[in-house]
Structures are given as C-alpha cells and as structure tokens.
mmCIF file of C-alpha atoms (C1' of nucleotides) in Angstrom:
data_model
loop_
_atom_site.group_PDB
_atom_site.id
_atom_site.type_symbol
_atom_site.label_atom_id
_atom_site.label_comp_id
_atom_site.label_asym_id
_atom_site.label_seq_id
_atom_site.Cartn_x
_atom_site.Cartn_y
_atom_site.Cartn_z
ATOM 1 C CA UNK A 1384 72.669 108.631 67.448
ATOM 2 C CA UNK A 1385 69.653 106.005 67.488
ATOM 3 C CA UNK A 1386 69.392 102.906 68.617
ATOM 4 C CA UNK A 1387 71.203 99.429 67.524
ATOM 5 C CA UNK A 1388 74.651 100.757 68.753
ATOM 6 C CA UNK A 1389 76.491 97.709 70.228
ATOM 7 C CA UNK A 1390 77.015 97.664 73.394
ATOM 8 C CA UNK A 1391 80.805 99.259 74.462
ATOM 9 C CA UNK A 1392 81.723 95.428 76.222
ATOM 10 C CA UNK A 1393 79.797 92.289 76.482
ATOM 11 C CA UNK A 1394 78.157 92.982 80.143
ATOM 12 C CA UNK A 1395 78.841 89.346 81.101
ATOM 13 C CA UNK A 1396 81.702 88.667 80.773
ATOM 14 C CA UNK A 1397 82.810 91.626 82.347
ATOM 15 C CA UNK A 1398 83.162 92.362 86.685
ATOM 16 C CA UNK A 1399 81.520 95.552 87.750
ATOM 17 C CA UNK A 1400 81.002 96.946 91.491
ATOM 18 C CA UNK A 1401 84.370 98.059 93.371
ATOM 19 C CA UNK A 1402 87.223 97.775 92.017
ATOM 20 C CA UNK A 1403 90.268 95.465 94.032
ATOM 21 C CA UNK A 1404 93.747 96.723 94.771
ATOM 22 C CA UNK A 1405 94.914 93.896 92.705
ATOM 23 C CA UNK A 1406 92.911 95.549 90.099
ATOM 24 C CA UNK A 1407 94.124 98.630 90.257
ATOM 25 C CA UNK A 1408 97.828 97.085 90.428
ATOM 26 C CA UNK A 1409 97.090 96.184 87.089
ATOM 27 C CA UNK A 1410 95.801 99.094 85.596
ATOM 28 C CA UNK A 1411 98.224 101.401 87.428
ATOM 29 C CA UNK A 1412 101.039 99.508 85.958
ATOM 30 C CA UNK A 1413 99.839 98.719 82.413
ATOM 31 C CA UNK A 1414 99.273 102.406 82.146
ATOM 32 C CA UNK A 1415 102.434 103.307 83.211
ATOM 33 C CA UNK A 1416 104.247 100.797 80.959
ATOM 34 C CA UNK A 1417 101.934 101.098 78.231
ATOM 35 C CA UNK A 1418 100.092 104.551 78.209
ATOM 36 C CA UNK A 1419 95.883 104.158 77.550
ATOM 37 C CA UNK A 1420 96.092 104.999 73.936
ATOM 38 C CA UNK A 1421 92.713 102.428 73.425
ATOM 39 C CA UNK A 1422 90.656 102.392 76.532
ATOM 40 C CA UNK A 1423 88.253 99.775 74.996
ATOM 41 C CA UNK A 1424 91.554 97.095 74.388
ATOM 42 C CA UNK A 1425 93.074 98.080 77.231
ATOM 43 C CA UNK A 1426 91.263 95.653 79.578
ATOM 44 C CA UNK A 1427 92.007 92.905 77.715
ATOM 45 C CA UNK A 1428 96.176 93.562 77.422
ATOM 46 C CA UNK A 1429 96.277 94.168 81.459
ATOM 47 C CA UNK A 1430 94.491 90.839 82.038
ATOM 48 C CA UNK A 1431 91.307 93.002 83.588
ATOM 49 C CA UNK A 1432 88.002 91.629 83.310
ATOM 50 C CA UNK A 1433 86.432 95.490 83.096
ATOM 51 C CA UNK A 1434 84.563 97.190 80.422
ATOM 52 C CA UNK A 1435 87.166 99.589 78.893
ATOM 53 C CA UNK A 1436 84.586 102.445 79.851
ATOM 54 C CA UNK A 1437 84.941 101.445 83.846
ATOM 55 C CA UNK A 1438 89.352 101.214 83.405
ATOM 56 C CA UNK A 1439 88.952 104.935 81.751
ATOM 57 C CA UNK A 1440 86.819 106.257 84.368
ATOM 58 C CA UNK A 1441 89.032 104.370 87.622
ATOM 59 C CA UNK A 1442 91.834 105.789 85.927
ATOM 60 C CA UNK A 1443 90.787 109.496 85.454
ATOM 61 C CA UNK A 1444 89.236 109.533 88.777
ATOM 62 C CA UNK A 1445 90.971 107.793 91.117
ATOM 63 C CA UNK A 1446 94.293 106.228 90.103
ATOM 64 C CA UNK A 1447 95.788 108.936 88.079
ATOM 65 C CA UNK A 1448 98.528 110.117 89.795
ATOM 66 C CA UNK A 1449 97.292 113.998 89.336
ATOM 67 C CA UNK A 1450 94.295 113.810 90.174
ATOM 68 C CA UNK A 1451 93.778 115.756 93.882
ATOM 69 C CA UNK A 1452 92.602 113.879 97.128
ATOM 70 C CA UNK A 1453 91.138 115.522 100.037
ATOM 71 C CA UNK A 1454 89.005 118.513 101.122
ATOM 72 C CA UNK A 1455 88.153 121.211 98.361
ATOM 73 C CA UNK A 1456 89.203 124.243 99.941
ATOM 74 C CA UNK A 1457 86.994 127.530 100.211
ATOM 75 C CA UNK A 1458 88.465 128.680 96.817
ATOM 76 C CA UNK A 1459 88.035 125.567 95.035
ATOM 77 C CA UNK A 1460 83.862 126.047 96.402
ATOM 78 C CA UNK A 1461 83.769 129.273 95.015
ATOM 79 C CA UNK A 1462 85.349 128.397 91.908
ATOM 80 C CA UNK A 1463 82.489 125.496 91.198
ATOM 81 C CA UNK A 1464 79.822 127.922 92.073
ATOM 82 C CA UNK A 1465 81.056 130.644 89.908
ATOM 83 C CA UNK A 1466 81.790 128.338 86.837
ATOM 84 C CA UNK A 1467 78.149 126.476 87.881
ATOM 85 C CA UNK A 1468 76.422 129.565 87.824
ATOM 86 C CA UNK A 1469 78.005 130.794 83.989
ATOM 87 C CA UNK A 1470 78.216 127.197 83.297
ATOM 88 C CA UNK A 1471 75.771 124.736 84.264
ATOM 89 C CA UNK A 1472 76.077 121.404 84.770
ATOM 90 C CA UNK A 1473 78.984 121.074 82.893
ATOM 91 C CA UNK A 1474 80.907 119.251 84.999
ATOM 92 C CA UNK A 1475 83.502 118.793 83.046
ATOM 93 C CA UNK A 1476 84.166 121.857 81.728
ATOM 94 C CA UNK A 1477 84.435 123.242 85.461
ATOM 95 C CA UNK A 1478 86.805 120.406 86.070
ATOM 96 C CA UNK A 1479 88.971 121.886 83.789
ATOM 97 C CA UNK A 1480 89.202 124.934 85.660
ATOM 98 C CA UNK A 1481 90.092 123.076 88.932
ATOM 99 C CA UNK A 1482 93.259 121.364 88.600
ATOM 100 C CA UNK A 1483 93.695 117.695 89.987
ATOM 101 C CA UNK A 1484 89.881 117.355 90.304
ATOM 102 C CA UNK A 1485 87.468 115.603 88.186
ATOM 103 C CA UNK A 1486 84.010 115.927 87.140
ATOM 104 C CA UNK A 1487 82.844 112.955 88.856
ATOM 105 C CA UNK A 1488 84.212 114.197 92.282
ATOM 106 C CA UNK A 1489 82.878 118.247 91.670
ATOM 107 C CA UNK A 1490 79.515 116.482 90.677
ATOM 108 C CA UNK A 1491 79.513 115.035 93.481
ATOM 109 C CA UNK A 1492 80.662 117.674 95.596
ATOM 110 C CA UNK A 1493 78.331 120.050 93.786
ATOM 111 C CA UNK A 1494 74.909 117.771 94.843
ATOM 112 C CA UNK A 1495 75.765 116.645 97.985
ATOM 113 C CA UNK A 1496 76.859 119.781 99.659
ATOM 114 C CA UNK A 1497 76.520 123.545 97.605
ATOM 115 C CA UNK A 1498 73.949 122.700 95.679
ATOM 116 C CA UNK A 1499 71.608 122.135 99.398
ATOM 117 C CA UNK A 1500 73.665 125.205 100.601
ATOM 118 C CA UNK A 1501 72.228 127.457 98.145
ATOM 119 C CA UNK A 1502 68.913 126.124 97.984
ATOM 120 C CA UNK A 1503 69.357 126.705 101.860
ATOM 121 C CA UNK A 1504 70.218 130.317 101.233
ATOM 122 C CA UNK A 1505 68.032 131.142 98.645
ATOM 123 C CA UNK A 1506 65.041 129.738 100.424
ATOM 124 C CA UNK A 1507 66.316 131.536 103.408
ATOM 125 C CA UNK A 1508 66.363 134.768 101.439
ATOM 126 C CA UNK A 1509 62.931 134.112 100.515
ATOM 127 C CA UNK A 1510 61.399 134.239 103.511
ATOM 128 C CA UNK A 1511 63.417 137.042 104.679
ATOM 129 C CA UNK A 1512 64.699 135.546 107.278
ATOM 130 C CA UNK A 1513 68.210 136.501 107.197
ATOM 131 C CA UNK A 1514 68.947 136.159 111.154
ATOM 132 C CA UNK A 1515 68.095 132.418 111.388
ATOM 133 C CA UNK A 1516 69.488 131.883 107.676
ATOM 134 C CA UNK A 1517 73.077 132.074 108.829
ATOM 135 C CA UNK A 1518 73.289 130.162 111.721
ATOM 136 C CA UNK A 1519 70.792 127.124 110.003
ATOM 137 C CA UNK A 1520 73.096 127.207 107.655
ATOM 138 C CA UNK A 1521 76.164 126.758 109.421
ATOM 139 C CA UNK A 1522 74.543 123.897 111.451
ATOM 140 C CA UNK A 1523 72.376 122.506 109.538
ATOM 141 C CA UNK A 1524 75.530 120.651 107.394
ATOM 142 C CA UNK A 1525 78.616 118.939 107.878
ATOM 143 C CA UNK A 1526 80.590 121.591 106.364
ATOM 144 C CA UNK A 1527 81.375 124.778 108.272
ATOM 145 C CA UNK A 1528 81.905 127.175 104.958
ATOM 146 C CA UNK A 1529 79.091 129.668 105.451
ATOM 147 C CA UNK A 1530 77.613 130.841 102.402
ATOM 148 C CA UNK A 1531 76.097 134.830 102.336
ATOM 149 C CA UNK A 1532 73.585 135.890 99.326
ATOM 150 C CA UNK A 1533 74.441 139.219 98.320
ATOM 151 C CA UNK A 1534 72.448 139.142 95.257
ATOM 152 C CA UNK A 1535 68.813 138.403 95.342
ATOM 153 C CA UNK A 1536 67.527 138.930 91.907
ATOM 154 C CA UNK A 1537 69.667 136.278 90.242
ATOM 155 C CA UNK A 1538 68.069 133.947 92.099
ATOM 156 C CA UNK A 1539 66.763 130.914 89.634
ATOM 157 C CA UNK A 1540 68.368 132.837 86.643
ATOM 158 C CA UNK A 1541 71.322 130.861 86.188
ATOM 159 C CA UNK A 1542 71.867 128.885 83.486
ATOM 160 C CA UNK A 1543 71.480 124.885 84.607
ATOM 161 C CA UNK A 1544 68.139 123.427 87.063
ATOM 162 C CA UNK A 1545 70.498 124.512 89.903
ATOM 163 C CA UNK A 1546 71.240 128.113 89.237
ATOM 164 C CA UNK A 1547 69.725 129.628 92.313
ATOM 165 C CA UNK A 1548 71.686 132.126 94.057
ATOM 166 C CA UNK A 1549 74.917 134.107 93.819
ATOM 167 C CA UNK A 1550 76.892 132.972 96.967
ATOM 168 C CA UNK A 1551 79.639 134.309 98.474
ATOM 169 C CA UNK A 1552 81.639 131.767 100.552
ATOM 170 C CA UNK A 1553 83.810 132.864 103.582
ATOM 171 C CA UNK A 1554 87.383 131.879 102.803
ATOM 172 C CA UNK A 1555 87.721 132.384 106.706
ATOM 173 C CA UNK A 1556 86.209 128.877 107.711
ATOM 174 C CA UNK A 1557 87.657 125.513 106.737
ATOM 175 C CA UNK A 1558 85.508 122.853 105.156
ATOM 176 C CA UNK A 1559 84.567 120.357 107.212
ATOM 177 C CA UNK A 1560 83.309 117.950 104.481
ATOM 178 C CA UNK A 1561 85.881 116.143 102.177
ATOM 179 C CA UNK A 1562 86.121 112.984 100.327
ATOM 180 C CA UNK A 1563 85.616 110.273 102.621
ATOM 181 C CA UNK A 1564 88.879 108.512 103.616
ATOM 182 C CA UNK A 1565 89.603 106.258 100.300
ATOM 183 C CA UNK A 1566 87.128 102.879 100.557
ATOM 184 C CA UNK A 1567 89.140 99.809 100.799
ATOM 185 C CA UNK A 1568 88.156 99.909 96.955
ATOM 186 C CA UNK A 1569 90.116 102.902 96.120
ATOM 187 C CA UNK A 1570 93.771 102.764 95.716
ATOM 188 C CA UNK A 1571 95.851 106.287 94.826
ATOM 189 C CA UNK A 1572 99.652 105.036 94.696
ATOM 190 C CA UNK A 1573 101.165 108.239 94.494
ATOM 191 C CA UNK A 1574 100.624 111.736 96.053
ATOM 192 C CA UNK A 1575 101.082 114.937 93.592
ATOM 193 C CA UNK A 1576 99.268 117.292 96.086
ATOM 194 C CA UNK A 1577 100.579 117.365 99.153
ATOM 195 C CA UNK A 1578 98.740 120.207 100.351
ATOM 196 C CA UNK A 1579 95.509 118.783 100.778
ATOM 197 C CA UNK A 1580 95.896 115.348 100.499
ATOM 198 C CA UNK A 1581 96.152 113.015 103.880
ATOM 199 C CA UNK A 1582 99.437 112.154 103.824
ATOM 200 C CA UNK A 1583 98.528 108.913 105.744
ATOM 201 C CA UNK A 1584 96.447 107.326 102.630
ATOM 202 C CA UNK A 1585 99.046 105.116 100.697
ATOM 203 C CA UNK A 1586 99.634 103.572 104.285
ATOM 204 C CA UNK A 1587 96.252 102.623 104.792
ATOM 205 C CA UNK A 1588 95.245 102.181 101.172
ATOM 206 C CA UNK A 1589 98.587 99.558 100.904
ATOM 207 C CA UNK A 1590 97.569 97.664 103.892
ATOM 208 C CA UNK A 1591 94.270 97.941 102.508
ATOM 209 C CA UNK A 1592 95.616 95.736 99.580
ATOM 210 C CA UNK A 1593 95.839 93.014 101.841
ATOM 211 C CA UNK A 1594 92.566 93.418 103.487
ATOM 212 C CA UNK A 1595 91.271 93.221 99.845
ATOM 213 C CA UNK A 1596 92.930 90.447 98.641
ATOM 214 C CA UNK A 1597 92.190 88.420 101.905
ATOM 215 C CA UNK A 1598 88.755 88.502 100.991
ATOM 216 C CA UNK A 1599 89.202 86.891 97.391
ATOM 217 C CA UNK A 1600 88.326 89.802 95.829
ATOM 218 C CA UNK A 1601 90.298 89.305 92.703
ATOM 219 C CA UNK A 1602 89.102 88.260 89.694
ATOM 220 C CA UNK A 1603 91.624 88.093 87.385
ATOM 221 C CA UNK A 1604 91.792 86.239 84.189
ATOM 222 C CA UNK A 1605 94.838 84.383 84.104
ATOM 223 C CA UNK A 1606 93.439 83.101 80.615
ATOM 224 C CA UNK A 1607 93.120 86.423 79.452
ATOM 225 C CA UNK A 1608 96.603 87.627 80.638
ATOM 226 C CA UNK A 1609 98.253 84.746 78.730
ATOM 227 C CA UNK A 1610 96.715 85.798 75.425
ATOM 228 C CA UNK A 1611 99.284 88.147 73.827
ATOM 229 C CA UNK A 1612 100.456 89.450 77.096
ATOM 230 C CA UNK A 1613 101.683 92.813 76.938
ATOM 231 C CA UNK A 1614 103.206 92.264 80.255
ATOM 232 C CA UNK A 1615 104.939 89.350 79.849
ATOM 233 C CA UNK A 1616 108.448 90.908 80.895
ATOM 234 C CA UNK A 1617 106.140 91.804 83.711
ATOM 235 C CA UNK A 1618 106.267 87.982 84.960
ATOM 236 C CA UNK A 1619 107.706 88.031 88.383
ATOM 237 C CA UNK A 1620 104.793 90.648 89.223
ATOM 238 C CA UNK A 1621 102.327 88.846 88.076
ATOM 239 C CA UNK A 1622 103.418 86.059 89.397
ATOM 240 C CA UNK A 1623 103.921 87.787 92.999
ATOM 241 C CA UNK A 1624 100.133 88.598 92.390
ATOM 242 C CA UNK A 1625 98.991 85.327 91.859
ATOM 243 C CA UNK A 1626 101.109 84.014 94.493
ATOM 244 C CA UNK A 1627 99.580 86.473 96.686
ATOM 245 C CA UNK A 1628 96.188 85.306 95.378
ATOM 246 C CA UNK A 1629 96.469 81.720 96.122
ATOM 247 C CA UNK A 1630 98.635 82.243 99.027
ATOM 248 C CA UNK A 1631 95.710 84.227 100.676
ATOM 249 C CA UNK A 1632 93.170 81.616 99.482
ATOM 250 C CA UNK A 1633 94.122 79.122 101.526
ATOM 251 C CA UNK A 1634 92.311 79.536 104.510
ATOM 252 C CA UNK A 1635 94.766 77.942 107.034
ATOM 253 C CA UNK A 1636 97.445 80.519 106.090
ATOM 254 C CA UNK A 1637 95.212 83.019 105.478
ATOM 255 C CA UNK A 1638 94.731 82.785 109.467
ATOM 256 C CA UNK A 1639 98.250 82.342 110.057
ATOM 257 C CA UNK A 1640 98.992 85.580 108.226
ATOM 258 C CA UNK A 1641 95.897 87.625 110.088
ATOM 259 C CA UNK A 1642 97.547 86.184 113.355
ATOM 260 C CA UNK A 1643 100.699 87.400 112.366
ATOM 261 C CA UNK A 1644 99.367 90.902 111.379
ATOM 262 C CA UNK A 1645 98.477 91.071 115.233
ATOM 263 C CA UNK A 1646 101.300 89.292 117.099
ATOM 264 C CA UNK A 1647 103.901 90.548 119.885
ATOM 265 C CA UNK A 1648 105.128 94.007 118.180
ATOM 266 C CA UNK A 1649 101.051 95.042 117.482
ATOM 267 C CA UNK A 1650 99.393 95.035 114.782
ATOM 268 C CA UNK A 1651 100.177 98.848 113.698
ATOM 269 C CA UNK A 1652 103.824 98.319 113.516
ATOM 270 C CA UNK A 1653 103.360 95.257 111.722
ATOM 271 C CA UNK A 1654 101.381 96.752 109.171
ATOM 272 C CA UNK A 1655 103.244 99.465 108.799
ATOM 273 C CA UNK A 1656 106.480 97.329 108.281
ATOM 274 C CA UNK A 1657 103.853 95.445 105.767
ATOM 275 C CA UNK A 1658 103.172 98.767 103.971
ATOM 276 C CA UNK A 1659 106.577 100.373 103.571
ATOM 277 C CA UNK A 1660 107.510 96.752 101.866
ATOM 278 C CA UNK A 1661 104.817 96.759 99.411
ATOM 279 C CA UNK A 1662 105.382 100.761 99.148
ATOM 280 C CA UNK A 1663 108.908 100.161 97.949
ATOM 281 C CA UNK A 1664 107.862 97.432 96.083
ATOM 282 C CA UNK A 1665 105.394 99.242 93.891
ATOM 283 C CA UNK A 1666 107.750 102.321 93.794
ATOM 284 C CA UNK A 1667 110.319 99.966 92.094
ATOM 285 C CA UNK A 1668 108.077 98.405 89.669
ATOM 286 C CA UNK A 1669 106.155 101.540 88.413
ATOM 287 C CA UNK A 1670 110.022 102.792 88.344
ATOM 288 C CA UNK A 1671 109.028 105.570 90.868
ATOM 289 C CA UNK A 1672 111.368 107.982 93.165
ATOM 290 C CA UNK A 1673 112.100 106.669 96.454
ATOM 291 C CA UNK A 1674 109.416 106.777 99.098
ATOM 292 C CA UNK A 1675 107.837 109.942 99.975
ATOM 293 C CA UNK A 1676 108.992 111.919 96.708
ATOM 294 C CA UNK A 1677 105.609 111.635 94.941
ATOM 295 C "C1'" DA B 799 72.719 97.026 121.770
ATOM 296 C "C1'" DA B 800 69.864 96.976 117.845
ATOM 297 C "C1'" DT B 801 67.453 99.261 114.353
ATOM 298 C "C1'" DT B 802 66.442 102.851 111.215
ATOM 299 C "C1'" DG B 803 67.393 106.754 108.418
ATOM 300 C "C1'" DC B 804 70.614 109.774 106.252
ATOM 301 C "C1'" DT B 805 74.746 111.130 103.880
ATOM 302 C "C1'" DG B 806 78.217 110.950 100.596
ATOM 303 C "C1'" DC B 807 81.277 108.567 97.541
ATOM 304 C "C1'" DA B 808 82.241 105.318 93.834
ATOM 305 C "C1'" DA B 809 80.726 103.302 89.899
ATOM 306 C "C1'" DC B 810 77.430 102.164 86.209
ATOM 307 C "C1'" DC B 811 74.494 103.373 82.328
ATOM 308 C "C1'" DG B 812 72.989 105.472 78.217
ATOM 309 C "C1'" DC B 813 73.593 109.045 75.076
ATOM 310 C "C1'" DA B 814 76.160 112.520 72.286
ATOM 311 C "C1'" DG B 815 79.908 113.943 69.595
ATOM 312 C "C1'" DG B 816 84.149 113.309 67.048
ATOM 313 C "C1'" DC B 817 86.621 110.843 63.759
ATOM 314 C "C1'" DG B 818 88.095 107.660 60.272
ATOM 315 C "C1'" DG B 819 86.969 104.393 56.600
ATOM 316 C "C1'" DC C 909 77.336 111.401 52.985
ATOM 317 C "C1'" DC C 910 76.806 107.350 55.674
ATOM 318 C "C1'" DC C 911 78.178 104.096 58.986
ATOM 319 C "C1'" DG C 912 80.477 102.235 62.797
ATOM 320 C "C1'" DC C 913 83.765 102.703 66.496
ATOM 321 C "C1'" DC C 914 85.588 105.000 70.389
ATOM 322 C "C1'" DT C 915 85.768 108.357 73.918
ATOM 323 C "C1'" DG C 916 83.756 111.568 76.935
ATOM 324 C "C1'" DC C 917 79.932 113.435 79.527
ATOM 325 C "C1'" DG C 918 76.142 113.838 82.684
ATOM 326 C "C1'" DG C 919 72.509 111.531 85.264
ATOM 327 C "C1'" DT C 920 71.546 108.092 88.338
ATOM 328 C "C1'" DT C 921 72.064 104.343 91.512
ATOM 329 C "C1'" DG C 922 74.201 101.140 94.998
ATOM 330 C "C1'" DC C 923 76.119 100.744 99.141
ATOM 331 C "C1'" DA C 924 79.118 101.581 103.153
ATOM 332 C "C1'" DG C 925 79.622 104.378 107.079
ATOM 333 C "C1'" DC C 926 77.723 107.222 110.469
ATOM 334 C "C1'" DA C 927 74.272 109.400 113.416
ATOM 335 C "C1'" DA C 928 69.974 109.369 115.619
ATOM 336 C "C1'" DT C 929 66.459 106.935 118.000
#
DNA sequence: AATTGCTGCAACCGCAGGCGG
DNA sequence: CCCGCCTGCGGTTGCAGCAAT
C-alpha cells in the first residue's frame, strides 16, 4: 500500500502521551452506552480529543473490562514461548491463545523478560556451562521462574529473530515480575479476573482520578462534546466532570480539598471513603452490579 | 542526599490487509 | 480492477520508577 495514504487523524489537533482518568471516563462510558462500532468517529461522539487509533488501542489494552491485570503465571510463560517458538512474533495471534491478555502486554512481556531468559540460557548452553547457567539465571532477573534447556539443537531454528531455545519453565516458582502497579495514567474500572489481578487497583486507580484531575490533566473539548452529542442524556455526568474540572482548577480549593484529603481521620480513610463514592458512582452510571461483583 | 543507569510499561507510528463503492 | 477508508498488527520510543553508586 504506497505512499499518499492520509493520515488516520489530523496529528494536531489531536492529545497524545498518557491518557487521564477523565479520559478514560469517557471512553469507558461511551463504549458501554454506545459499543465502538467506528473507532475512527468514535473520538469525536465521546468529546475525546484522541486519534481513533489511540481510543482502540486504550480500550483493547487497558480499559476493557476482560482484559487480565497482574502477573502472568508460569503457564501463561510457557504458553508465549511455545506459541513464540511455532509462531513468531505474532503477537497477536499468541494473544489469542491467552485469554484476557493482549498483544501489547505479551510483547512486552516477551522482550523485557523471556526473550533475555533464553538468550541467557542458550548462551549458557553454549558455553557449556550448565552449573553457573542456573543459578545466573535465577539471579540475574527480577523474575524467579527458572528456565532449563532440554533441547540444544533447536537452538536459533525457530521461526521469528528470537527463536533460540526450547525452554522448559518450572511451574514450581512464582513470577516475581508483573505489570507494574497501574500508572496514575491507567484506569481498569472493573475486575473480570480475580485470580491474578490486585484486588486493591480500582482503590488506588479511583483515588488516582483525583490525583489526575488535580493536576489539570484534562483536555476535553467541551466544543466538541456539544456537536451532535451522543451523550447528551449523559448531562449530569458530564457536567459532574466539568464541575470536577473547574472545581479542581481553582487553586485555592484545590488546596482546601488536598488539606481535606489529609485532615483528622488520615488521609487513607479519607480516600478510601473518596473511592468507594466515586466507585459507586461509576458502578451506577456504567449500570454495573454493586461493588465488588465485577 | 544526589546522581546516574537500568528496567519495564504505556503509547505512538507506519505499514499491511480487508472490505466496500 | 482500482481506489480509498478503516482496522489491526508489530516495531519502536518515551518516560516514570527503582536500584546502584
């Protein structure tokens, strides 16, 4: 497909970098109102000023209720570096084997951590030196899965730049490594997976919200959300999130409200009291279960 | 305590493929 | 068949957090 193509959003008029919780807010809830039938429209409905490429790709990764926070387990290892070997770097095609994960977070996964794990063990096997191989490898990353090469010759045979070793992981160790608690950018409103999934996130992530928004973060377009406004039975939450927005902005209250996040009864409780407010909140507005049943 | 280097995650970019007109 | 639009994919980068010095 040559050259000429225009380009998927006009790049200035568009915010890129992290996205806000008041962001996601929006996306989270146009998507559950609306579905994401047209990713490149979708932007404009919700009043976001994203290319319809970076709404797809926070929603798929990160926002989508299904998708599965927290530590890949032993299993889920070996799965990527089975499918990786057969595979290659088809990320997505191995995400598809791993429920709840994406192809952004086992591509991740995959160069950050195995990938150096079996270049450890296959340089390791190289040199023969199978005695120092284990215990380099076990302490040589953050992760405590210890890989074992039980088959030389397929070494470099695989099918992608990274197909270097057949690797065994021990399903006897825990994995150290996981996603790094969720960046004051990343907001997951509901929990499918309980299993693996830090149950403490929508706390922190919530009260993260207001960290966010104290720091003027959002750029919405209130032009934009008042042509054709999909939303506009939506009012009140808007207008709690501009409220929110210019209640924040001012800096006097802005200080009154981080004074009251840390007054008599401590600034944990208050948060939390914060949290389970905005919790219910959302759960009511994206029509959710009560608290704690997603 | 300050600085530097490293690690890992989130997000962007460009290209490829599918599909409809 | 060609063209243009849209989505999806994979590579790459930016940056925050952490560890080491």
């Amino acid at each position: 497909m040559g050259g000429g193509r225009a380009p998927c959003c006009d790049k200035s008029k568009v915010k890129k970098g992290p996205w806000s919780p008041a962001e996601d807010l929006r996306l989270i809830t146009f998507i559950h109102k609306h579905g994401h039938g047209n990713w490149r429209a979708l932007p404009k409905q919700a009043g976001l000023l994203r290319c319809g490429k970076s709404c797809r790709l926070r929603w798929i990764n990160y926002l989508n209720p299904d998708v599965k926070r927290g530590n890949f387990s032993p299993e889920e290892e070996q799965t990527i570096i089975k499918l990786h070997q057969s595979l290659g770097n088809k990320w997505s095609k191995i995400a598809s084997h791993l429920p709840g994960r994406t192809d952004n977070e086992i591509k991740n996964v995959w160069n950050t951590h195995l990938k150096k794990k079996i270049l450890l063990v296959k340089d390791a096997n190289l040199y023969g030196d199978e005695t120092n191989n284990e215990s380099s490898m076990i302490s040589s990353s953050s992760s405590s899965t210890s890989f074992m090469s039980c088959d030389n010759n397929n070494i470099g045979n695989g099918v992608g730049d990274d197909q270097e070793a057949r690797v065994v992981l021990s399903t006897q160790c825990s994995p150290s490594y996981g996603l790094k608690e969720a960046s004051s950018s990343s907001s997951s409103i509901s929990n499918s997976s309980a299993d693996q999934v830090d149950v403490s996130r929508p706390r922190e992530e919530v009260s993260s919200l207001f960290d966010e928004v104290n720091k003027q973060d959002v750029c919405m377009s209130d032009e934009v959300v008042g042509i054709g406004d999909p939303l506009e039975s939506d009012d009140d939450f808007w207008n709690m999130l501009a409220n929110l927005d210019s209640f924040l902005s001012n800096e006097a209250q802005l200080q009154e409200f981080q004074a009251s996040q840390s007054s008599n009864f401590g600034e944990e409780s208050d948060r939390e009291n914060e949290c389970r407010k905005w919790l219910s909140y959302f759960e009511n507005e994206l029509e959710l279960e009560a608290t704690g049943n997603r």
